[in-house]
Amino acid sequence: MTDLEYLDHAERLLRAVELGCDRINDTTDADIDNQRTGGMVTLSFASGSQIIINLQKPLQEVWMAARAGGFHYRFDGQQWMDTKGQGEFFEQLSQSASEQSDLTLRFSS
């Protein structure tokens, strides 16, 4: 994948996260504050916990840090998959956000 292709896919992922937060805030009691700075999105929950998603351009990866741990994702041509076989990005984001908010939350691409 070229650097431009990586950036295109990664930007779509970050935008989907931002739109997912907006949708969740509009349809649930969750109060997720999402803040974007360049290639990084920080999700802050009412509990004070955070999920940080950032681009790792030299590696063509997206990293996510959550209470459950740190995860690294690469685009496989269709979706962002964990480099250690732990699953797809939006599944892990949904699981981590649900745990950190004590609500059932669902993110998607």
Short mmCIF file of C-alpha atoms in Angstrom, two decimals:
data_model
loop_
_atom_site.label_atom_id
_atom_site.label_comp_id
_atom_site.label_asym_id
_atom_site.label_seq_id
_atom_site.Cartn_x
_atom_site.Cartn_y
_atom_site.Cartn_z
CA MET A 1 0.00 0.00 0.00
CA THR A 2 1.31 3.45 -0.80
CA ASP A 3 1.55 6.16 1.82
CA LEU A 4 -1.33 8.03 0.16
CA GLU A 5 -3.54 4.93 0.24
CA TYR A 6 -2.68 4.39 3.91
CA LEU A 7 -3.56 8.00 4.76
CA ASP A 8 -6.85 7.75 2.87
CA HIS A 9 -7.91 4.59 4.74
CA ALA A 10 -6.65 5.91 8.08
CA GLU A 11 -8.49 9.22 7.69
CA ARG A 12 -11.69 7.32 6.92
CA LEU A 13 -11.21 5.30 10.11
CA LEU A 14 -10.67 8.40 12.27
CA ARG A 15 -13.69 10.10 10.71
CA ALA A 16 -15.83 7.00 11.37
CA VAL A 17 -14.76 7.11 15.03
CA GLU A 18 -15.75 10.78 15.28
CA LEU A 19 -19.11 10.19 13.59
CA GLY A 20 -19.67 7.15 15.81
CA CYS A 21 -19.17 9.28 18.91
CA ASP A 22 -21.68 11.84 17.61
CA ARG A 23 -24.24 9.10 16.87
CA ILE A 24 -23.72 7.43 20.25
CA ASN A 25 -24.04 10.74 22.09
CA ASP A 26 -27.28 11.50 20.21
CA THR A 27 -28.88 8.09 20.80
CA THR A 28 -27.65 6.95 24.23
CA ASP A 29 -26.91 8.28 27.70
CA ALA A 30 -23.21 8.07 26.96
CA ASP A 31 -21.33 11.33 27.12
CA ILE A 32 -18.21 10.69 25.07
CA ASP A 33 -16.07 13.74 24.49
CA ASN A 34 -13.99 13.23 21.35
CA GLN A 35 -11.17 15.55 20.50
CA ARG A 36 -9.03 15.38 17.39
CA THR A 37 -5.54 16.74 17.07
CA GLY A 38 -3.93 15.91 13.74
CA GLY A 39 -3.70 12.13 13.42
CA MET A 40 -4.94 11.45 16.95
CA VAL A 41 -8.44 11.15 18.41
CA THR A 42 -8.96 11.07 22.18
CA LEU A 43 -12.23 9.71 23.53
CA SER A 44 -12.93 10.79 27.12
CA PHE A 45 -15.62 9.10 29.19
CA ALA A 46 -17.62 10.35 32.19
CA SER A 47 -15.58 8.01 34.41
CA GLY A 48 -12.45 9.98 33.51
CA SER A 49 -10.97 7.13 31.46
CA GLN A 50 -9.82 7.63 27.88
CA ILE A 51 -9.25 5.76 24.65
CA ILE A 52 -6.55 7.21 22.41
CA ILE A 53 -6.37 6.36 18.71
CA ASN A 54 -3.43 7.60 16.70
CA LEU A 55 -1.83 7.09 13.32
CA GLN A 56 1.61 5.56 13.06
CA LYS A 57 2.48 6.75 9.57
CA PRO A 58 5.98 5.21 9.25
CA LEU A 59 4.54 1.76 10.06
CA GLN A 60 1.25 2.33 8.18
CA GLU A 61 -0.61 1.32 11.34
CA VAL A 62 -3.30 2.69 13.62
CA TRP A 63 -2.69 2.30 17.35
CA MET A 64 -5.33 2.26 20.06
CA ALA A 65 -4.66 2.61 23.78
CA ALA A 66 -7.51 1.69 26.12
CA ARG A 67 -7.91 0.44 29.65
CA ALA A 68 -7.81 -3.10 28.18
CA GLY A 69 -4.34 -2.49 26.71
CA GLY A 70 -2.58 -1.30 23.59
CA PHE A 71 -3.50 -2.54 20.13
CA HIS A 72 -1.87 -2.12 16.71
CA TYR A 73 -3.88 -2.38 13.48
CA ARG A 74 -2.98 -2.72 9.79
CA PHE A 75 -5.34 -2.38 6.86
CA ASP A 76 -5.73 -5.74 5.11
CA GLY A 77 -7.45 -4.37 2.01
CA GLN A 78 -10.92 -4.48 3.58
CA GLN A 79 -10.63 -3.68 7.28
CA TRP A 80 -8.20 -2.75 10.05
CA MET A 81 -6.99 -5.95 11.74
CA ASP A 82 -4.91 -6.34 14.90
CA THR A 83 -1.30 -7.24 14.12
CA LYS A 84 -1.34 -9.91 16.87
CA GLY A 85 -4.55 -11.60 15.73
CA GLN A 86 -6.82 -9.97 18.32
CA GLY A 87 -9.54 -9.02 15.82
CA GLU A 88 -10.91 -6.05 13.95
CA PHE A 89 -10.52 -2.41 15.04
CA PHE A 90 -14.19 -1.43 15.45
CA GLU A 91 -14.97 -4.63 17.40
CA GLN A 92 -12.23 -3.81 19.92
CA LEU A 93 -13.20 -0.14 20.05
CA SER A 94 -16.83 -1.10 20.76
CA GLN A 95 -15.76 -3.53 23.48
CA SER A 96 -13.35 -1.08 25.13
CA ALA A 97 -15.80 1.85 24.95
CA SER A 98 -18.55 -0.33 26.44
CA GLU A 99 -16.30 -1.41 29.32
CA GLN A 100 -15.13 2.13 30.01
CA SER A 101 -18.63 3.67 29.90
CA ASP A 102 -20.58 0.84 31.58
CA LEU A 103 -22.98 0.96 28.59
CA THR A 104 -23.32 -1.21 25.51
CA LEU A 105 -21.84 0.92 22.72
CA ARG A 106 -21.33 0.01 19.08
CA PHE A 107 -18.89 1.62 16.66
CA SER A 108 -18.71 0.71 12.97
CA SER A 109 -16.82 1.72 9.85
#
